[in-house]
mmCIF file of the N, C-alpha and C atoms, coordinates in Angstrom:
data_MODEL
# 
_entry.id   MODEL 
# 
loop_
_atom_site.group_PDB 
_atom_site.id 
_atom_site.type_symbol 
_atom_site.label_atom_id 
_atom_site.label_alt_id 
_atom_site.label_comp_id 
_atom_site.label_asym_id 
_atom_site.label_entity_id 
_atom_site.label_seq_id 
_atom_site.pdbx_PDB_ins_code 
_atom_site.Cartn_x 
_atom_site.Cartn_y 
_atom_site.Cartn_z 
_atom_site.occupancy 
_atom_site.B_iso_or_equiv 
_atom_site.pdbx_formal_charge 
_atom_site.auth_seq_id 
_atom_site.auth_comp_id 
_atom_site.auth_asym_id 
_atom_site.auth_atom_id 
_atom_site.pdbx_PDB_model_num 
ATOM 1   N N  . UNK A 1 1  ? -0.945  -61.674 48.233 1.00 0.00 ? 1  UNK A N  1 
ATOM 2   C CA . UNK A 1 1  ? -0.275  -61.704 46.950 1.00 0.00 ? 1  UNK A CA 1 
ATOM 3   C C  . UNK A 1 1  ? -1.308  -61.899 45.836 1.00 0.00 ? 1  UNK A C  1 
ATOM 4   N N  . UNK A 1 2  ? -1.119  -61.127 44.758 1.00 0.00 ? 2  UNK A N  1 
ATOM 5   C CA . UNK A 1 2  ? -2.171  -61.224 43.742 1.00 0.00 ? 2  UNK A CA 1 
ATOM 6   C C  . UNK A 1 2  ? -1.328  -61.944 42.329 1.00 0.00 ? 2  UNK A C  1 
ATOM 7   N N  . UNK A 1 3  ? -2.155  -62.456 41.387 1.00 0.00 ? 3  UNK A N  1 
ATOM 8   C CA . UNK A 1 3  ? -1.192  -63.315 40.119 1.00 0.00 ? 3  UNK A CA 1 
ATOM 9   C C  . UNK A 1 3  ? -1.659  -61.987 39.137 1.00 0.00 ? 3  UNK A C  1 
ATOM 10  N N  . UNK A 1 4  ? -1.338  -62.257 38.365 1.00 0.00 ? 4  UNK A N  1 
ATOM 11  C CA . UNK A 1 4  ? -1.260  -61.519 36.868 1.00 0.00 ? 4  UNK A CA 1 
ATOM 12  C C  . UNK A 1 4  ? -2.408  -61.874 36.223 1.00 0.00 ? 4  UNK A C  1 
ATOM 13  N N  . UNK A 1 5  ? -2.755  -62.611 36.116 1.00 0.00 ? 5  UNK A N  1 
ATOM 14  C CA . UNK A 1 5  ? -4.416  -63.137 35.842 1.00 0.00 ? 5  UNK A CA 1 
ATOM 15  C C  . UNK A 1 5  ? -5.119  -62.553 36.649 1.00 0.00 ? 5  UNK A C  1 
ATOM 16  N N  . UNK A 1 6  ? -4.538  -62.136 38.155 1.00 0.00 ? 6  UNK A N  1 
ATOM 17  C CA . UNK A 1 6  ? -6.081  -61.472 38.591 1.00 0.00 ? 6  UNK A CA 1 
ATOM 18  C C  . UNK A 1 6  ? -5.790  -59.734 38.504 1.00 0.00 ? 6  UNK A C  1 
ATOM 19  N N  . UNK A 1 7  ? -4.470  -59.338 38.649 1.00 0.00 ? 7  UNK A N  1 
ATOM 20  C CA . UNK A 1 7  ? -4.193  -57.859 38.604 1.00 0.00 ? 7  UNK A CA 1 
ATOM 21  C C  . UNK A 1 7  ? -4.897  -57.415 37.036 1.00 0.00 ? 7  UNK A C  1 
ATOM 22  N N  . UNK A 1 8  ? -4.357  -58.106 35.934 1.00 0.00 ? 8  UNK A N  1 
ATOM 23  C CA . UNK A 1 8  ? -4.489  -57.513 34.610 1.00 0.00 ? 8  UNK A CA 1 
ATOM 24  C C  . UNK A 1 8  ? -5.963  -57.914 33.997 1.00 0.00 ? 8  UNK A C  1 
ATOM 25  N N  . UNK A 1 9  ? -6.423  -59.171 34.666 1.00 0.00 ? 9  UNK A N  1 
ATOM 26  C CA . UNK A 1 9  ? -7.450  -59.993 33.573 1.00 0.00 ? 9  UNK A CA 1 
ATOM 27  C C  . UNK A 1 9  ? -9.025  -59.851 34.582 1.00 0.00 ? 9  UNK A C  1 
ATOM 28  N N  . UNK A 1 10 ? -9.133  -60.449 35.217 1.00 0.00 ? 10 UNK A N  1 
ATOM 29  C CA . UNK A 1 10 ? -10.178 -61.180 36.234 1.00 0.00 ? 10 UNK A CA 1 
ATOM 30  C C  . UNK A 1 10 ? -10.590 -59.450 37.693 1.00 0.00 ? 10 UNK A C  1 
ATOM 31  N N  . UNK A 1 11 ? -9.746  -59.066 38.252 1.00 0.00 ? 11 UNK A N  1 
ATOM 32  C CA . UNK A 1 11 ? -10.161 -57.998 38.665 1.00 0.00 ? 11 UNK A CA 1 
ATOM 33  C C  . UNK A 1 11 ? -9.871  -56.287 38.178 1.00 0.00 ? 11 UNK A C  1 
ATOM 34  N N  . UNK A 1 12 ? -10.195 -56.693 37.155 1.00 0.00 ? 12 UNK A N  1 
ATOM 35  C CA . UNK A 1 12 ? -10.172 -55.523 36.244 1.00 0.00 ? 12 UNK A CA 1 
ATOM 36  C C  . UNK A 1 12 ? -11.305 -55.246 35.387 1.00 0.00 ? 12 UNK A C  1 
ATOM 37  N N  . UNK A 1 13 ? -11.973 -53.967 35.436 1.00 0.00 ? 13 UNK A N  1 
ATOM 38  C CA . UNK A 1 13 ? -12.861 -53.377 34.821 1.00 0.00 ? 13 UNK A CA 1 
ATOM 39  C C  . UNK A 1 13 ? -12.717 -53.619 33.617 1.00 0.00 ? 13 UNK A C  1 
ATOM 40  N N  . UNK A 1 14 ? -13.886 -54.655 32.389 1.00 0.00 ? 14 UNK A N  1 
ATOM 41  C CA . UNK A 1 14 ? -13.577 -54.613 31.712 1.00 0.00 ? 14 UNK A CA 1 
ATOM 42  C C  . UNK A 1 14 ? -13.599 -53.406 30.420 1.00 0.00 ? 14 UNK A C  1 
ATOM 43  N N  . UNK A 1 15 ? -14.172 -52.606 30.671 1.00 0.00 ? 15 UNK A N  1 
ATOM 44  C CA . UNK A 1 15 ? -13.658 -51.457 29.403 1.00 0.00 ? 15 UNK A CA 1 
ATOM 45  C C  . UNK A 1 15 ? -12.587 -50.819 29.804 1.00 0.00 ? 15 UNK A C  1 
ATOM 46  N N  . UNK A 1 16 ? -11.844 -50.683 31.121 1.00 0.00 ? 16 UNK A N  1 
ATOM 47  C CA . UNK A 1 16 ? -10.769 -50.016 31.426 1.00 0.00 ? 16 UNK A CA 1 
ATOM 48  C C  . UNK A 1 16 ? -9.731  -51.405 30.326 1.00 0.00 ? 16 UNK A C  1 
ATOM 49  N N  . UNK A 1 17 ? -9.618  -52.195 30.872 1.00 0.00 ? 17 UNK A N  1 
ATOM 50  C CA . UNK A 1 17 ? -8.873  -53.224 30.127 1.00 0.00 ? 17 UNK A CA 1 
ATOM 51  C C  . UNK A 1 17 ? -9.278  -53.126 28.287 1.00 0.00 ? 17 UNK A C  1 
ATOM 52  N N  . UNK A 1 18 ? -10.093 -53.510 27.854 1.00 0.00 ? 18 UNK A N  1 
ATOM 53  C CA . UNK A 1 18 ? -10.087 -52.985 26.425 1.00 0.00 ? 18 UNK A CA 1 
ATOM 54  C C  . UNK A 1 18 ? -9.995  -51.526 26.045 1.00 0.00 ? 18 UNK A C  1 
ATOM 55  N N  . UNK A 1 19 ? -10.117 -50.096 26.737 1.00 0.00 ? 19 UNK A N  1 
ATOM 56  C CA . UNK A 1 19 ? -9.343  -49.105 26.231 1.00 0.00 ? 19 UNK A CA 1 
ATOM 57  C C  . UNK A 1 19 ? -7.684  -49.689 26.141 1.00 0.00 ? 19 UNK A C  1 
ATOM 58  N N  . UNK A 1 20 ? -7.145  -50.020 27.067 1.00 0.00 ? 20 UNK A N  1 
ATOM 59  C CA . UNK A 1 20 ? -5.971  -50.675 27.494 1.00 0.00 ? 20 UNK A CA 1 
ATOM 60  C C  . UNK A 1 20 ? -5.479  -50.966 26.323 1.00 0.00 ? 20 UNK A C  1 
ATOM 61  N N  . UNK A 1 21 ? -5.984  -52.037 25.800 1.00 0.00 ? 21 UNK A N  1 
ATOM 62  C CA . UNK A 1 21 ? -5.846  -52.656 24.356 1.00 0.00 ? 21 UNK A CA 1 
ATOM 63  C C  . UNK A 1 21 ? -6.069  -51.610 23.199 1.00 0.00 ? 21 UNK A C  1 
ATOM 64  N N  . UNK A 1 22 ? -7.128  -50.487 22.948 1.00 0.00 ? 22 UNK A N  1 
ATOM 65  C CA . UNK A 1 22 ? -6.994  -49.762 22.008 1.00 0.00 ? 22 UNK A CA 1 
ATOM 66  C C  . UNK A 1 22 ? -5.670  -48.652 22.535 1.00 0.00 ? 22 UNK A C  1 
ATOM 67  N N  . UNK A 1 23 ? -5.194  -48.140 22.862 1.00 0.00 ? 23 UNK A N  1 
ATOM 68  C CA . UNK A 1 23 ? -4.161  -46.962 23.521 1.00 0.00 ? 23 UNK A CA 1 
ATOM 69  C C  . UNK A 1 23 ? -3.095  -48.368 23.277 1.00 0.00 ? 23 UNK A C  1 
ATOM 70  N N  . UNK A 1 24 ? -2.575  -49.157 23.402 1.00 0.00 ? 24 UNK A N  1 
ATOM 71  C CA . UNK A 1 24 ? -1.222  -50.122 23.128 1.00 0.00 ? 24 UNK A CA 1 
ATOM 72  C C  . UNK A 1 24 ? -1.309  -50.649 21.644 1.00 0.00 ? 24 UNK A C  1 
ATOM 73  N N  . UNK A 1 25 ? -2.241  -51.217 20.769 1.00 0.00 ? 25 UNK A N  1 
ATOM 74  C CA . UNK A 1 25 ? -2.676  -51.406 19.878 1.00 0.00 ? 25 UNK A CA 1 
ATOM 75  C C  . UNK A 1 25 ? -2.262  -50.155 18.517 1.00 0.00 ? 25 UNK A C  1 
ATOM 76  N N  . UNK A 1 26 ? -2.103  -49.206 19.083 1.00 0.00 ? 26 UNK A N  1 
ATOM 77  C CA . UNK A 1 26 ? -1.958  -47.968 18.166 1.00 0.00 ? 26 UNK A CA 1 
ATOM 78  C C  . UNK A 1 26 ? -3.313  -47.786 17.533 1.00 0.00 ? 26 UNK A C  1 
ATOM 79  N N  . UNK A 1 27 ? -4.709  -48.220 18.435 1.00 0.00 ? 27 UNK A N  1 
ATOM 80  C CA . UNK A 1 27 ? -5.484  -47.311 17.593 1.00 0.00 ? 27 UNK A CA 1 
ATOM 81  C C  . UNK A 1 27 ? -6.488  -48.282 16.836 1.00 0.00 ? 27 UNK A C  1 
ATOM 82  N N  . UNK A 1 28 ? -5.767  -49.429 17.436 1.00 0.00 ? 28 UNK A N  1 
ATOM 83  C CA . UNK A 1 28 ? -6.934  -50.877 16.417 1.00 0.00 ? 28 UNK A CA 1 
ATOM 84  C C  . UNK A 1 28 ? -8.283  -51.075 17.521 1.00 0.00 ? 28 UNK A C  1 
ATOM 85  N N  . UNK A 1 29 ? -9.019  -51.475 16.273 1.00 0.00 ? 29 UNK A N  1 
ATOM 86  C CA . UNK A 1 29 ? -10.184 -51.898 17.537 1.00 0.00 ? 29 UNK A CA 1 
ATOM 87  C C  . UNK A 1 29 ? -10.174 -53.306 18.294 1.00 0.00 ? 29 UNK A C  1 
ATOM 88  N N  . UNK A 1 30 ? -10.533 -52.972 19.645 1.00 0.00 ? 30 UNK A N  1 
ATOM 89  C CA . UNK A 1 30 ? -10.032 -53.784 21.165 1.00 0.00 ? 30 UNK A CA 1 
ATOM 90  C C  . UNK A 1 30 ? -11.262 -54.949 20.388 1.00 0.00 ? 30 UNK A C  1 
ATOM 91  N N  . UNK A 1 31 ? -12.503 -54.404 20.742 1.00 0.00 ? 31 UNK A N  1 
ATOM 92  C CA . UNK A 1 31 ? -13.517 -55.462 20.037 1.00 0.00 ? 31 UNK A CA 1 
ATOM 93  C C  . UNK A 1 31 ? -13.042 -56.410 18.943 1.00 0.00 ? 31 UNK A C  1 
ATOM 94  N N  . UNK A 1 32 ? -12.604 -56.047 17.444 1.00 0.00 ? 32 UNK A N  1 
ATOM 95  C CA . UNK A 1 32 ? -12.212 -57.428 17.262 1.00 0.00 ? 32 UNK A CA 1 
ATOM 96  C C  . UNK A 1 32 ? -11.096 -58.211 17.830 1.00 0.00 ? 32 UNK A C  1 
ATOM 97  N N  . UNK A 1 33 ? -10.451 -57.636 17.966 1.00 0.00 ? 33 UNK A N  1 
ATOM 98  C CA . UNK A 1 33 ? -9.209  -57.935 19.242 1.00 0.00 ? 33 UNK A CA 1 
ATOM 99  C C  . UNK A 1 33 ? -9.624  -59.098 19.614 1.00 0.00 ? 33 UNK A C  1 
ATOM 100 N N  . UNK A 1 34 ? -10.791 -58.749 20.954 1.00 0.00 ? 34 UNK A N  1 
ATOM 101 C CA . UNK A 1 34 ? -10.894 -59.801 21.793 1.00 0.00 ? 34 UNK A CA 1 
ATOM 102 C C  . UNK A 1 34 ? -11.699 -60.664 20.929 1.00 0.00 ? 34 UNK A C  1 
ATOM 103 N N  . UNK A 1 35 ? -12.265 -60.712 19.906 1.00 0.00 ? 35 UNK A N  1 
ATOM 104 C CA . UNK A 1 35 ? -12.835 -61.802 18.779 1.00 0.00 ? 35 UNK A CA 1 
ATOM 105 C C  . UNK A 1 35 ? -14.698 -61.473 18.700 1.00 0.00 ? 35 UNK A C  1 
ATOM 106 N N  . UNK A 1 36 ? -14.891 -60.554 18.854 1.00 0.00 ? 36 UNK A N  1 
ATOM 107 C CA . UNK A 1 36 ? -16.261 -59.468 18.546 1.00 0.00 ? 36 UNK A CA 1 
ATOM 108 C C  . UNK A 1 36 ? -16.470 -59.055 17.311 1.00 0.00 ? 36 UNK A C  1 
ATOM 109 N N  . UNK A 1 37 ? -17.304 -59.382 16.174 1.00 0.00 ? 37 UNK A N  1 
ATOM 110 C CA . UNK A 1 37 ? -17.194 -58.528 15.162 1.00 0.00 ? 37 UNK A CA 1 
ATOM 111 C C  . UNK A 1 37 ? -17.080 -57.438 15.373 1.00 0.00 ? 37 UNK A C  1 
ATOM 112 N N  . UNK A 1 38 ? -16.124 -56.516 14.592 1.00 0.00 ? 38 UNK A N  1 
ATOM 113 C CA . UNK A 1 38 ? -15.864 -55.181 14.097 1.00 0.00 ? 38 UNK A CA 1 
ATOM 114 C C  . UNK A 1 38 ? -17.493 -54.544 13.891 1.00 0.00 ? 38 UNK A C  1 
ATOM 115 N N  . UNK A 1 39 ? -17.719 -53.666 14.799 1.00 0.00 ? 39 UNK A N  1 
ATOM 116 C CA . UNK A 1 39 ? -18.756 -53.070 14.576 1.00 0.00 ? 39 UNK A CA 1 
ATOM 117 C C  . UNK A 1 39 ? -18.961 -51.601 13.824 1.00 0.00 ? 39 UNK A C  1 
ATOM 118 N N  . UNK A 1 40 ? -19.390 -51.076 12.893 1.00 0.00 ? 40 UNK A N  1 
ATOM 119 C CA . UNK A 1 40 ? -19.635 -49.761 12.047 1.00 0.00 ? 40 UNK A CA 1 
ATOM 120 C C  . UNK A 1 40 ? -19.305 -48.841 12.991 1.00 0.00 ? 40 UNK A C  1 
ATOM 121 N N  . UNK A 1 41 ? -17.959 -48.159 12.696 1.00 0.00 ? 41 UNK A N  1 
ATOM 122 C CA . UNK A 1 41 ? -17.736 -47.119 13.703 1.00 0.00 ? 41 UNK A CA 1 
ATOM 123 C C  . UNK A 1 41 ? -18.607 -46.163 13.869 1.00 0.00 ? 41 UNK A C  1 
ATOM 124 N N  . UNK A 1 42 ? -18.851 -45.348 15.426 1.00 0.00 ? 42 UNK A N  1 
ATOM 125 C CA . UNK A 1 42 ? -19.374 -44.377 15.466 1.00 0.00 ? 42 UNK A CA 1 
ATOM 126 C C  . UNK A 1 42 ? -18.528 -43.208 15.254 1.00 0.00 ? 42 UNK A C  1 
ATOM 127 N N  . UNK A 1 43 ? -18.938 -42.619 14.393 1.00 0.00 ? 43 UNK A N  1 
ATOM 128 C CA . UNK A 1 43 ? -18.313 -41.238 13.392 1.00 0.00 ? 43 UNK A CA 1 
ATOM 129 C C  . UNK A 1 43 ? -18.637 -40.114 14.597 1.00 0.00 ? 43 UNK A C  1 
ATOM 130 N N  . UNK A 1 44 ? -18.224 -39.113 14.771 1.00 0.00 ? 44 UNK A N  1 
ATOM 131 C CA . UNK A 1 44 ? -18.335 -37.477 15.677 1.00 0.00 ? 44 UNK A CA 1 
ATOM 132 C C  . UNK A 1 44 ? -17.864 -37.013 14.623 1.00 0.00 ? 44 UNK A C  1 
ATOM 133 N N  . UNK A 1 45 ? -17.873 -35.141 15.343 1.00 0.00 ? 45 UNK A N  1 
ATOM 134 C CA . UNK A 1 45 ? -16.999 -34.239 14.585 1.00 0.00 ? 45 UNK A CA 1 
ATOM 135 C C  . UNK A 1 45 ? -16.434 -33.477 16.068 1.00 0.00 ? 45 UNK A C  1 
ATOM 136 N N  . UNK A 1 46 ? -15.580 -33.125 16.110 1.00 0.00 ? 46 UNK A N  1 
ATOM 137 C CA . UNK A 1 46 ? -14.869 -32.268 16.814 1.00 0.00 ? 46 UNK A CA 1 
ATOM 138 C C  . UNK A 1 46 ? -15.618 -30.758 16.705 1.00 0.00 ? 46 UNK A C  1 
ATOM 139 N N  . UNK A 1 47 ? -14.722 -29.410 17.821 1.00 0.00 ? 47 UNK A N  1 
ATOM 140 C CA . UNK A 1 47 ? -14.990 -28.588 17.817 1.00 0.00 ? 47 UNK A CA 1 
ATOM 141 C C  . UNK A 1 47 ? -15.191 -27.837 16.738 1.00 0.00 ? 47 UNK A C  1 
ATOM 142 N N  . UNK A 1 48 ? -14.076 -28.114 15.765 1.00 0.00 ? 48 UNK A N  1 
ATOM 143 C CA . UNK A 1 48 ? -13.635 -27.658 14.280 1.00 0.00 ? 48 UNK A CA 1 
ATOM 144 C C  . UNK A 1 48 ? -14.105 -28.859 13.112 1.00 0.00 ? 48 UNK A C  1 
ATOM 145 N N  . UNK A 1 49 ? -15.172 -29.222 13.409 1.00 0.00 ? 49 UNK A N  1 
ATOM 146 C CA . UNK A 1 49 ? -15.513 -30.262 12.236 1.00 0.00 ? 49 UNK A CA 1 
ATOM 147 C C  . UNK A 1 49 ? -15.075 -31.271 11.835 1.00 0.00 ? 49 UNK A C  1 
ATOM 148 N N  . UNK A 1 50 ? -13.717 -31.626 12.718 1.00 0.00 ? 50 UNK A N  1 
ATOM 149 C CA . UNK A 1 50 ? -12.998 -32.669 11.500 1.00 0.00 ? 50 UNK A CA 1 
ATOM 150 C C  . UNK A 1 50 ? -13.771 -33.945 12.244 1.00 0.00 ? 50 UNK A C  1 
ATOM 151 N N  . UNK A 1 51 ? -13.936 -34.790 11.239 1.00 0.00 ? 51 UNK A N  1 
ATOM 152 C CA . UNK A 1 51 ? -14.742 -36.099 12.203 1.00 0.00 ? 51 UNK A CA 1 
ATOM 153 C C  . UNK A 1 51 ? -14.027 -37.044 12.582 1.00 0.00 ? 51 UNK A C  1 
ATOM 154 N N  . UNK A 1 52 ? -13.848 -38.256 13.667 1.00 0.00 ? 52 UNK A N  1 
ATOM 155 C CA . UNK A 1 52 ? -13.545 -38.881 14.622 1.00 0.00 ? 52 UNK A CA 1 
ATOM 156 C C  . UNK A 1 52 ? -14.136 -40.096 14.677 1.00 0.00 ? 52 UNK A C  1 
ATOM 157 N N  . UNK A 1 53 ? -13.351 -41.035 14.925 1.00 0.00 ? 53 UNK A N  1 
ATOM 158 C CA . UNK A 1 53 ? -13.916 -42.249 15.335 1.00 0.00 ? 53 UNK A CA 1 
ATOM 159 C C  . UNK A 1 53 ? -13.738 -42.155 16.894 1.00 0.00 ? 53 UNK A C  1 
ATOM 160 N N  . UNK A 1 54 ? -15.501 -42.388 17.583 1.00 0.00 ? 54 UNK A N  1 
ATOM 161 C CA . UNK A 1 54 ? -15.302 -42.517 18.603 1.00 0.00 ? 54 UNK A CA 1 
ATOM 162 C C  . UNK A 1 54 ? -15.528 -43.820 19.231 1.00 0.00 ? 54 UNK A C  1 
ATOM 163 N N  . UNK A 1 55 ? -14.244 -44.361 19.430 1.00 0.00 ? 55 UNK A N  1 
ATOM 164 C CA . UNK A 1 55 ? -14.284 -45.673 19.886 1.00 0.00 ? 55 UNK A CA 1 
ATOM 165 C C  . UNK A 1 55 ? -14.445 -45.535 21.556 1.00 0.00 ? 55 UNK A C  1 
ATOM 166 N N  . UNK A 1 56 ? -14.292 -44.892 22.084 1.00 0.00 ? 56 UNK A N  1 
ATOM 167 C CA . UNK A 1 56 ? -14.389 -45.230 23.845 1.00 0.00 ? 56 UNK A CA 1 
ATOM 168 C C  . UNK A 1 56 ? -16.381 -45.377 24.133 1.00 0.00 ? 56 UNK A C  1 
ATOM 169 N N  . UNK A 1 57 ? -16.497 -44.413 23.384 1.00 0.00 ? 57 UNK A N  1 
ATOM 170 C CA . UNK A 1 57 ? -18.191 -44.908 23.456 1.00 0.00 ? 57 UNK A CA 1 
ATOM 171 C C  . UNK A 1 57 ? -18.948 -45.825 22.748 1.00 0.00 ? 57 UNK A C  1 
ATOM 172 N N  . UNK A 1 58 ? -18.272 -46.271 21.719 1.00 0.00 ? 58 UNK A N  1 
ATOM 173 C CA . UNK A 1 58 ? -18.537 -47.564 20.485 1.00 0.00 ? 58 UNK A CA 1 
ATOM 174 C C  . UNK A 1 58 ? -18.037 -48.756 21.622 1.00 0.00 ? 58 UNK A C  1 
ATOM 175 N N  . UNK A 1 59 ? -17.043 -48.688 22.526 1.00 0.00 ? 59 UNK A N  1 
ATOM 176 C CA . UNK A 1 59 ? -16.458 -49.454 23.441 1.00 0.00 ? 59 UNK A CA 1 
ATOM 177 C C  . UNK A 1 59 ? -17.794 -50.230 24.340 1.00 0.00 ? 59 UNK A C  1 
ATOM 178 N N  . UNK A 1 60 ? -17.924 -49.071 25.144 1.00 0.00 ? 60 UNK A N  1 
ATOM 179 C CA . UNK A 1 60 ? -18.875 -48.855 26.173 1.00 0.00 ? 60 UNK A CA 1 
ATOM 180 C C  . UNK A 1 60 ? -20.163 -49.473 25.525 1.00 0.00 ? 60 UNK A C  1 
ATOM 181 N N  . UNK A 1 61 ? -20.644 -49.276 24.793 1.00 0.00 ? 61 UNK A N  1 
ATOM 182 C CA . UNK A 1 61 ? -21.981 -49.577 23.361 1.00 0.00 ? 61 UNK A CA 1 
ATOM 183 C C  . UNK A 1 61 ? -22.341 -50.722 23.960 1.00 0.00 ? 61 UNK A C  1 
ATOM 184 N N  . UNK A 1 62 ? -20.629 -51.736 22.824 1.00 0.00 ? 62 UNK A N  1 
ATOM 185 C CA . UNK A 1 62 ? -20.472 -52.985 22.505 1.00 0.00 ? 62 UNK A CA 1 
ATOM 186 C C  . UNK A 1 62 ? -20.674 -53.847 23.991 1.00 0.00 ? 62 UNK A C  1 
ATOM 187 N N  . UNK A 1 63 ? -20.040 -53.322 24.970 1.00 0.00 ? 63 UNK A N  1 
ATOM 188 C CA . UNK A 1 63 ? -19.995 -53.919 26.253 1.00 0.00 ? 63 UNK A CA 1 
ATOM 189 C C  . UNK A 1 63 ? -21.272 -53.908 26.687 1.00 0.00 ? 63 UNK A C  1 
ATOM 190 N N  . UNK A 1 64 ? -22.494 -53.245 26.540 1.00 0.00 ? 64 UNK A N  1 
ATOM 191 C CA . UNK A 1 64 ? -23.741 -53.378 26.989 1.00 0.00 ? 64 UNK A CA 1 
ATOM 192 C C  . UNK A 1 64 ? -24.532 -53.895 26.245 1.00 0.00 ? 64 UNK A C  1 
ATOM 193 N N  . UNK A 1 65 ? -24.521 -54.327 24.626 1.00 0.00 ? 65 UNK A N  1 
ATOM 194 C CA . UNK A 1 65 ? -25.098 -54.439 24.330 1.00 0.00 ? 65 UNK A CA 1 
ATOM 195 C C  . UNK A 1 65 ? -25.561 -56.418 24.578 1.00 0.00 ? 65 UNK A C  1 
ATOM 196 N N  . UNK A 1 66 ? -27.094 -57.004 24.177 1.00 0.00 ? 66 UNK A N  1 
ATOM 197 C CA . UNK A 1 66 ? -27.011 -58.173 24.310 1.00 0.00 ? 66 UNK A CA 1 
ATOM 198 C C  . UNK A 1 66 ? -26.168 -58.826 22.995 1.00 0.00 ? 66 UNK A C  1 
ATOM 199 N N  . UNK A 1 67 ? -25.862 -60.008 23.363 1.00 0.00 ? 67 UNK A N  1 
ATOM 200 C CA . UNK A 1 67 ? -25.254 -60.673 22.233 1.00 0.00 ? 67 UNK A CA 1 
ATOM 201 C C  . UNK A 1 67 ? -26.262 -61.285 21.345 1.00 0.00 ? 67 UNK A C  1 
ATOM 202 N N  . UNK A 1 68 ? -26.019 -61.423 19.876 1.00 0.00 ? 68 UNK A N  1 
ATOM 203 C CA . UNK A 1 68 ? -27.046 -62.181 19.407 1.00 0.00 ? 68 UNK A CA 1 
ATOM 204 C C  . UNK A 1 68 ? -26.504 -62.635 18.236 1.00 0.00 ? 68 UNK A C  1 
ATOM 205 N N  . UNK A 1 69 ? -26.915 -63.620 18.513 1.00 0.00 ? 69 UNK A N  1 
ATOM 206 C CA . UNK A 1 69 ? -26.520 -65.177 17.620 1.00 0.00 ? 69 UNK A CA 1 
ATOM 207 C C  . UNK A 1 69 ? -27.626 -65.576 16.606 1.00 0.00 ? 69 UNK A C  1 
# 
């Protein structure tokens, strides 16, 4: 038997779990969410130019990067 703390929180990948949070969120960023400063989005452009916030790799970034205080 597994608890809810370990299905949702503890054995769970954490960028699978903060996309989680941006896709339910409608789109807010997971990072300050979980209490991370808001970091300068990374801007793209699509096939057709229009530009994009790409948060799944701003995600991924934040999760590797060191912390610094």
């Amino acid at each position: 038997m597994m608890t809810n703390r370990e299905k949702y929180i503890t054995k769970r990948n954490e960028y699978d779990l903060m996309i989680t949070i941006y896709e339910a969120k409608n789109f807010w960023c997971p990072i300050q969410i979980v209490g991370g400063k808001k970091p300068k989005c990374l801007r793209r452009r699509n096939a057709s130019g229009y530009p994009y916030s790409d948060c799944r790799n701003c995600i991924q970034e934040w999760l590797n990067e060191e912390v610094i205080e």
